[in-house]
Amino acid sequence: MTSAGDESRLTSIDVAESFRRMDRVGVGRDGLNIVLWHDRSWSADQAKQAGAEAAEGDGRRTLAGAPFVAKDNIATLHLPTTCGSRILEGYVSPYEATVISRLAKAGAVLVAKTNCDEFAMGSSTEHSAYGPARNPIDPTRVPGGSSGGSAACVAAGIVPFALGSETGGSVRQPASYCGVVGVKPTYGRVSRFGLVAFASSLDQVGVFGATVADAAAALEVIAGRDVLDSTTAPRPVPRYLDEARRSVAGMVIGRPREYFPDSLDPRITALCDRSLEELRALGAEVRNVSLPHTDLAIPVYYIVAPAEASSNLARFDGVRYGLRIEGDGLRAMYDATRSRGFGPEVTRRILLGTYVLSAGYYDAYYKKAQAVRALIAQDFRDVFADGVDVLFTPTAPSPAFLLGAKSDPYEMYLNDIFTATANLAGVPAMSQPIGRVDGLPIGGQFIACHFEEASMFRAAFALERALQQGAMS
Amino acid sequence: MAVTRADVEHVAHLARMALDEQRLPELVEQLNAILGHMEVLSRVKTEGVIGAASVGDAALPLREDAGPPIPLARRLDHFAPKMRDGLFLVPRLATHERSGEDAQ
Amino acid sequence: MSTERYEMVVGLEVHVQLRTRTKAFCNCSTEYGAPPNTNTCPVCLALPGALPVLNERAVLLAVRAAHALSCEVHPVSVFARKNYFYPDLPKGYQISQYDRPLATGGSLTIGALSDGSPINVGITRLHLEEDAGKSIHDRYPGETAIDLNRAGVPLIEIVSEPDLRSSDEAAAYLHELRQILEYIDVSDVNMEEGSLRVDANISARLRGETRLGTKTEVKNMNSFSAVEQALRAEFDRQCALLHAGEPVEQQTMLWDGTRGEVRPSRTKEGSQDYRYFPEPDLPPLILSREWIESVRESLPELPNAKRARFAEQYALSRADLVVLTSSPRLADYFESVARQLGDPKPAANWVMGEVLAAVRASGWSIADFELRVRPADLVQLLAMVRDGQLSNSAAKRVFAEMAAHGDPPAKIADKLGLRQVSDDGAIAEWVDEVLREHPVEAQRYLDGERKLQGVLVGLVMKKSNGRADPKRVNQLLSARSG
Ligand SMILES: [Mg+2]
Ligand SMILES: [Zn+2]
């Protein structure tokens, strides 16, 4: 499978060490509050089993014994799956997500479920029913979100890789805030079976890695068609680690001007341009390009995502599982269960989504948004058809902000300004650390054409090495 | 298109959410503010643009008409709030009227 | 008040459960009558994170039905979510089709070959969707119990144009529709088991008026006769309103079979806003034109065509045609008997008479019956009648035995000693015996009292245990009287 050279690039931590680091860092509610559920002895057993099977020489067990954490909205059989919500408190899924089974088959061991914004709705991991998570780099700040707990676990050195989920930037933005690698694959690349749906046409399981190689290795295991998810593509999965090592010489890297507005912190612009310089030095061609519909992404996103969410979250009705608060009659039971089970941000989005789908508003909002979404997707197709291999942009407009700093919902939504486009278009994108501002990590983003994760990894891997060498010299 | 208090109440009814009287004005204001930012879309020309029906390029795959179903690792009563004789129980509807109307 | 000044305008929405082994979007069994909630899985329980995967057979059966109703089947159709809360709707939405249904623009002809001229009823659309679960309101006090075994079973919804003008026409439409669906083998079409369900849109208007009146939707009808009764009741109600100059309110009415009346459903109008949008978990359903065409070509002969062909080929009366084509298996049974026997008339009489009576009495299906009495067996029996080996009445006794035990007719006839004797020697002996035993009558007959022939034939028949061929008996007696 992977060559010895690749393996050596993977961060090596075992399960026992992972738990020692959790203790040292303080991942629980009284600490960073990045881990919601874990079970030491169960994970230790899994590790023993994985170790035994690896010793038997099953070559496919590429991640044998590697610990990982998963966002709490991914169904796992042993640990709870609550989506950071009161409405699923205590819920343990009786079936398992495809991504979890695939990782287990490769020998990886789940060590914890991580904190997240409730039902993945948020950009800070503050909107969790189990309290806000903190950034291990600076605990007064948010780790980003919604997959903040998973990003923070990788940043804290607890695991080499982690699973998160993306709807509008929920892997890339926390990766940027925590200084780790975060990948959102092409829509349809990774199975959503077992990922609790937020917005089905945008959701995708993503991976965090301590390095580009860690993320690529994990993605390789979870990617590929799944008969249980009708939206997965029947396309072969390349060897991402091999692809990543290819030279960037001759690659065309686009710098879309809409992602570098005048209002952007010049220090972030400077870090991005330095990264582009490094890539140019390695033989890549950097080209200025334009994606004219970029500024429409947030309005489109905040119509499409809540609309789908309002429907996806209807199943939480107190009938078959999860929280149920009795009331006088069925209607009262529904109302009490749902109003008290969902937090304020989820409530807001359910109402917003219900509104834009309701009679008389559908055409003006939902239908219009889907049409503009098609224009946004066309922007990407055009630029990639013009010979651009990958785009490079900042991941987020700022470094991690202080807990409680953003109280206005729309201001919070603007955090997704550079990331939501890729979800709307379905293209793959990833964030990696490119430097620091005020001592806080800043992420740079590569965006590639549909199913061209390999090009993205190639550029990211080269940049990672170049920045490391630059830092050392 | 300003959102009124009645709109929010209607939408909350559709979504089966009971809203606090005190929270209503704030929600009305927030939804108006958020939707205000969406107005920009109405100025985008989209004539002839076919809305994205799906983002993926996958055609709908079909499965064979055969079992077995995806197994459940735990019995339903392990996670169901209220069950009896294998049936989920809910408070009875205000009327039985819809009893013959359950399939729409 | 008289309703004669008014005309009934009806369109029907029919939901039909498709006959698949597994549900529409998961691999759970569709078996009817399993213990509650045992045919469930993460998908049809709507567990968090579960996703639908479409059953190919459901698509095939729906396309077959669409062709049988002369619809245009669209190469691209789109699933949509119909959002509403109901405890037996696990996801809080039903996966259905909305603005891009599987098929549109069909028609169905009623009244052909029966009295009156044929009526063409337009089919607006036919789409695929999933069933909800079952709510049981009367088992536990104060609570409704939910069984999700039915949740996710594939349905087609068939919507007609408002082309029906009476409850009789509505009933005729339903009978014809059921027959077609049975012919193409897509459903059990059993209203009692809920595999066929009917809702009606009905309005009333003055005769001669071309605009449509305000319609109401009538639900909760669980048999074809309930549909007829409910439509008449709702029509009367609307006519009374119109007559009094009051408006008809657009609302949902529920048929109450025990009271024989319709009453408004208490669900508020306007509170139903289904917020349809394309189902993001399922890409558009794309069918090749070749495949669509191949499904059409594989359709069996439909009832109307079969009736026309039978009329021509077997010269049957209209009434006979209706009976013999009422189900495809019965029609096949008849045809196979008629062909092998080479004579449609006795085949038709026997199939409509003895065969149907036996089927009805036993509660079997034609298929069950066929296991006991194959068409070839019946042909043998009818051939024995034709060849004078069995009298008609003896054949009926043989048939009863065949239906009960499945033995071949010749064996039964022999066992019961029913085979007709046309051997002159044996008959002559019986004739001689009778003449000997009744010398007075014999003498009078031989002296020319011809009217005694009947009595004597009867005595010979009795002596022969009914086996003597009465024709030969007559001939031999006549010969004696010279
Ligand atoms: Mg329907
Ligand atoms: Zn199922």
Tab-separated table of C-alpha atoms in Angstrom, chain C residues 100-332:
chain	number	residue	atom	x	y	z
C	100	ARG	CA	-41.285	16.431	-11.762
C	101	PRO	CA	-43.300	13.224	-11.348
C	102	LEU	CA	-42.447	9.899	-12.925
C	103	ALA	CA	-45.333	10.023	-15.397
C	104	THR	CA	-48.057	12.369	-16.622
C	105	GLY	CA	-50.860	12.660	-19.163
C	106	GLY	CA	-52.498	9.236	-19.261
C	107	SER	CA	-56.031	8.030	-19.662
C	108	LEU	CA	-58.327	5.220	-18.713
C	109	THR	CA	-61.496	4.187	-20.520
C	110	ILE	CA	-64.565	3.192	-18.595
C	111	GLY	CA	-67.834	1.844	-19.876
C	112	ALA	CA	-66.419	0.243	-22.995
C	113	LEU	CA	-68.292	-2.918	-24.013
C	114	SER	CA	-70.915	-2.419	-21.349
C	115	ASP	CA	-74.069	-0.382	-21.647
C	116	GLY	CA	-73.487	3.199	-22.586
C	117	SER	CA	-70.718	4.762	-24.576
C	118	PRO	CA	-67.139	4.621	-23.368
C	119	ILE	CA	-65.826	7.509	-21.260
C	120	ASN	CA	-62.231	8.600	-21.330
C	121	VAL	CA	-60.933	9.634	-17.910
C	122	GLY	CA	-57.720	11.638	-17.961
C	123	ILE	CA	-54.846	10.626	-15.691
C	124	THR	CA	-53.095	13.801	-14.571
C	125	ARG	CA	-50.067	12.135	-13.075
C	126	LEU	CA	-48.605	9.019	-11.571
C	127	HIS	CA	-45.757	9.274	-9.106
C	128	LEU	CA	-43.738	7.133	-6.715
C	129	GLU	CA	-43.743	7.734	-2.985
C	130	GLU	CA	-43.478	5.938	0.325
C	131	ASP	CA	-46.217	4.918	2.711
C	132	ALA	CA	-46.515	6.130	6.295
C	133	GLY	CA	-46.769	3.820	9.287
C	134	LYS	CA	-49.963	2.889	11.068
C	135	SER	CA	-51.561	4.802	13.934
C	136	ILE	CA	-53.734	2.753	16.247
C	137	HIS	CA	-56.042	5.066	18.188
C	138	ASP	CA	-58.325	2.653	19.942
C	139	ARG	CA	-56.060	0.195	21.724
C	140	TYR	CA	-54.789	2.142	24.727
C	141	PRO	CA	-56.778	4.765	26.606
C	142	GLY	CA	-55.510	8.268	25.964
C	143	GLU	CA	-52.703	7.104	23.727
C	144	THR	CA	-52.053	6.444	20.079
C	145	ALA	CA	-49.847	3.476	19.243
C	146	ILE	CA	-47.503	3.559	16.278
C	147	ASP	CA	-46.478	0.608	14.127
C	148	LEU	CA	-43.869	1.448	11.502
C	149	ASN	CA	-43.911	-1.864	9.640
C	150	ARG	CA	-45.757	-0.163	6.794
C	151	ALA	CA	-43.587	2.970	6.889
C	152	GLY	CA	-41.591	3.127	3.683
C	153	VAL	CA	-43.608	0.600	1.684
C	154	PRO	CA	-43.594	1.788	-1.941
C	155	LEU	CA	-46.751	3.418	-3.300
C	156	ILE	CA	-47.841	4.907	-6.535
C	157	GLU	CA	-50.238	7.808	-6.401
C	158	ILE	CA	-52.527	8.014	-9.407
C	159	VAL	CA	-54.351	11.313	-9.811
C	160	SER	CA	-57.233	11.565	-12.266
C	161	GLU	CA	-58.589	14.625	-13.985
C	162	PRO	CA	-61.967	15.850	-12.706
C	163	ASP	CA	-63.611	13.877	-15.512
C	164	LEU	CA	-66.054	11.778	-13.495
C	165	ARG	CA	-69.671	12.940	-13.372
C	166	SER	CA	-71.372	10.534	-10.987
C	167	SER	CA	-70.670	8.109	-8.181
C	168	ASP	CA	-71.377	5.297	-10.664
C	169	GLU	CA	-68.644	6.592	-12.920
C	170	ALA	CA	-66.298	6.878	-9.972
C	171	ALA	CA	-67.005	3.266	-9.079
C	172	ALA	CA	-66.532	2.180	-12.684
C	173	TYR	CA	-63.213	4.022	-12.796
C	174	LEU	CA	-62.041	2.304	-9.634
C	175	HIS	CA	-63.072	-1.131	-10.848
C	176	GLU	CA	-61.342	-0.631	-14.155
C	177	LEU	CA	-58.229	0.761	-12.464
C	178	ARG	CA	-58.084	-2.133	-10.037
C	179	GLN	CA	-58.477	-4.582	-12.872
C	180	ILE	CA	-55.681	-3.003	-14.870
C	181	LEU	CA	-53.327	-3.038	-11.891
C	182	GLU	CA	-54.174	-6.653	-11.267
C	183	TYR	CA	-53.545	-7.517	-14.908
C	184	ILE	CA	-50.076	-5.994	-14.857
C	185	ASP	CA	-49.310	-7.622	-11.520
C	186	VAL	CA	-48.016	-4.574	-9.671
C	187	SER	CA	-50.160	-4.743	-6.572
C	188	ASP	CA	-52.465	-6.863	-4.456
C	189	VAL	CA	-55.053	-4.072	-4.952
C	190	ASN	CA	-56.865	-5.042	-1.808
C	191	MET	CA	-58.801	-2.192	-0.253
C	192	GLU	CA	-59.463	-4.084	2.973
C	193	GLU	CA	-55.758	-4.677	3.598
C	194	GLY	CA	-55.090	-1.106	2.594
C	195	SER	CA	-53.085	-1.858	-0.527
C	196	LEU	CA	-55.431	0.437	-2.465
C	197	ARG	CA	-56.714	3.674	-0.942
C	198	VAL	CA	-58.945	6.297	-2.453
C	199	ASP	CA	-59.425	10.007	-1.784
C	200	ALA	CA	-61.860	12.049	-3.819
C	201	ASN	CA	-62.024	15.665	-4.902
C	202	ILE	CA	-65.621	16.600	-5.505
C	203	SER	CA	-67.522	19.706	-6.465
C	204	ALA	CA	-71.032	20.466	-7.646
C	205	ARG	CA	-72.200	22.899	-10.306
C	206	LEU	CA	-75.359	23.735	-12.179
C	207	ARG	CA	-75.803	21.586	-15.257
C	208	GLY	CA	-74.524	23.406	-18.302
C	209	GLU	CA	-72.031	25.384	-16.252
C	210	THR	CA	-68.458	24.909	-17.503
C	211	ARG	CA	-66.544	26.428	-14.627
C	212	LEU	CA	-65.653	24.211	-11.702
C	213	GLY	CA	-67.231	24.817	-8.333
C	214	THR	CA	-65.339	24.894	-5.047
C	215	LYS	CA	-64.172	21.409	-4.293
C	216	THR	CA	-63.816	19.477	-1.099
C	217	GLU	CA	-61.601	16.509	-0.481
C	218	VAL	CA	-63.319	13.390	0.852
C	219	LYS	CA	-61.212	10.891	2.763
C	220	ASN	CA	-61.538	7.836	4.953
C	221	MET	CA	-63.409	5.633	2.505
C	222	ASN	CA	-62.394	2.022	2.891
C	223	SER	CA	-64.323	0.246	0.171
C	224	PHE	CA	-65.563	0.974	-3.314
C	225	SER	CA	-69.132	1.118	-2.083
C	226	ALA	CA	-68.045	3.545	0.642
C	227	VAL	CA	-66.646	5.757	-2.122
C	228	GLU	CA	-69.979	5.710	-3.916
C	229	GLN	CA	-71.945	6.431	-0.758
C	230	ALA	CA	-69.584	9.144	0.408
C	231	LEU	CA	-69.652	10.890	-2.965
C	232	ARG	CA	-73.453	10.886	-3.011
C	233	ALA	CA	-73.599	12.192	0.556
C	234	GLU	CA	-71.089	14.947	-0.118
C	235	PHE	CA	-72.796	15.863	-3.395
C	236	ASP	CA	-76.124	16.178	-1.602
C	237	ARG	CA	-74.519	18.339	1.061
C	238	GLN	CA	-72.938	20.645	-1.509
C	239	CYS	CA	-76.137	20.869	-3.563
C	240	ALA	CA	-78.059	21.868	-0.470
C	241	LEU	CA	-75.561	24.638	0.224
C	242	LEU	CA	-75.616	25.904	-3.356
C	243	HIS	CA	-79.380	25.738	-3.447
C	244	ALA	CA	-79.538	27.838	-0.295
C	245	GLY	CA	-77.123	30.303	-1.867
C	246	GLU	CA	-74.395	29.472	0.607
C	247	PRO	CA	-70.791	28.963	-0.397
C	248	VAL	CA	-69.085	25.595	-0.313
C	249	GLU	CA	-66.046	25.814	1.895
C	250	GLN	CA	-62.852	24.254	0.598
C	251	GLN	CA	-62.052	21.663	3.221
C	252	THR	CA	-61.381	18.038	3.946
C	253	MET	CA	-64.402	15.874	4.687
C	254	LEU	CA	-64.275	12.508	6.372
C	255	TRP	CA	-66.653	9.683	5.515
C	256	ASP	CA	-68.216	8.075	8.552
C	257	GLY	CA	-69.338	4.659	7.361
C	258	THR	CA	-71.245	3.720	10.477
C	259	ARG	CA	-73.351	6.869	10.402
C	260	GLY	CA	-73.423	7.044	6.643
C	261	GLU	CA	-72.446	10.705	6.549
C	262	VAL	CA	-69.565	13.031	5.745
C	263	ARG	CA	-68.294	15.520	8.295
C	264	PRO	CA	-65.549	18.106	8.154
C	265	SER	CA	-62.124	17.049	9.347
C	266	ARG	CA	-61.014	19.218	12.203
C	267	THR	CA	-57.571	19.812	10.721
C	268	LYS	CA	-57.391	23.496	9.917
C	269	GLU	CA	-57.062	24.423	6.259
C	270	GLY	CA	-53.982	26.476	5.624
C	271	SER	CA	-52.221	24.744	8.449
C	272	GLN	CA	-51.150	22.227	5.821
C	273	ASP	CA	-48.184	23.826	4.125
C	274	TYR	CA	-46.108	20.913	2.931
C	275	ARG	CA	-43.019	22.939	2.007
C	276	TYR	CA	-42.060	20.624	-0.841
C	277	PHE	CA	-38.470	20.808	-2.003
C	278	PRO	CA	-36.238	18.423	-3.979
C	279	GLU	CA	-35.025	15.501	-1.835
C	280	PRO	CA	-31.280	16.157	-1.497
C	281	ASP	CA	-30.529	12.585	-0.409
C	282	LEU	CA	-31.613	11.205	-3.792
C	283	PRO	CA	-30.230	12.474	-7.105
C	284	PRO	CA	-32.763	12.693	-9.957
C	285	LEU	CA	-34.103	9.343	-11.169
C	286	ILE	CA	-32.821	8.885	-14.705
C	287	LEU	CA	-34.310	6.183	-16.920
C	288	SER	CA	-33.161	5.487	-20.450
C	289	ARG	CA	-35.732	5.737	-23.208
C	290	GLU	CA	-34.801	2.217	-24.304
C	291	TRP	CA	-35.528	0.809	-20.877
C	292	ILE	CA	-38.815	2.705	-20.605
C	293	GLU	CA	-39.797	1.315	-24.004
C	294	SER	CA	-38.783	-2.220	-23.061
C	295	VAL	CA	-41.058	-2.082	-20.025
C	296	ARG	CA	-43.926	-0.988	-22.244
C	297	GLU	CA	-43.289	-3.834	-24.650
C	298	SER	CA	-43.283	-6.371	-21.845
C	299	LEU	CA	-46.774	-5.391	-20.652
C	300	PRO	CA	-49.333	-8.176	-20.794
C	301	GLU	CA	-52.615	-7.761	-22.674
C	302	LEU	CA	-54.784	-5.257	-20.782
C	303	PRO	CA	-58.455	-5.826	-19.915
C	304	ASN	CA	-59.952	-3.694	-22.671
C	305	ALA	CA	-57.833	-5.318	-25.342
C	306	LYS	CA	-58.574	-8.743	-23.990
C	307	ARG	CA	-62.312	-8.121	-24.002
C	308	ALA	CA	-62.161	-6.937	-27.602
C	309	ARG	CA	-60.153	-9.955	-28.654
C	310	PHE	CA	-62.346	-12.432	-26.768
C	311	ALA	CA	-65.429	-10.887	-28.309
C	312	GLU	CA	-64.034	-11.448	-31.741
C	313	GLN	CA	-62.285	-14.747	-31.235
C	314	TYR	CA	-64.809	-16.567	-29.097
C	315	ALA	CA	-68.041	-14.791	-30.000
C	316	LEU	CA	-69.030	-14.232	-26.391
C	317	SER	CA	-71.807	-12.018	-25.123
C	318	ARG	CA	-70.982	-8.733	-23.410
C	319	ALA	CA	-72.072	-10.096	-20.063
C	320	ASP	CA	-69.881	-13.181	-20.476
C	321	LEU	CA	-66.906	-11.049	-21.494
C	322	VAL	CA	-67.142	-8.931	-18.385
C	323	VAL	CA	-67.170	-11.997	-16.160
C	324	LEU	CA	-64.481	-13.927	-17.973
C	325	THR	CA	-62.010	-11.035	-18.101
C	326	SER	CA	-62.657	-9.864	-14.547
C	327	SER	CA	-59.233	-11.161	-13.559
C	328	PRO	CA	-56.284	-12.065	-15.758
C	329	ARG	CA	-55.995	-15.540	-14.215
C	330	LEU	CA	-59.636	-16.315	-14.827
C	331	ALA	CA	-59.318	-15.078	-18.395
C	332	ASP	CA	-56.240	-17.224	-18.922
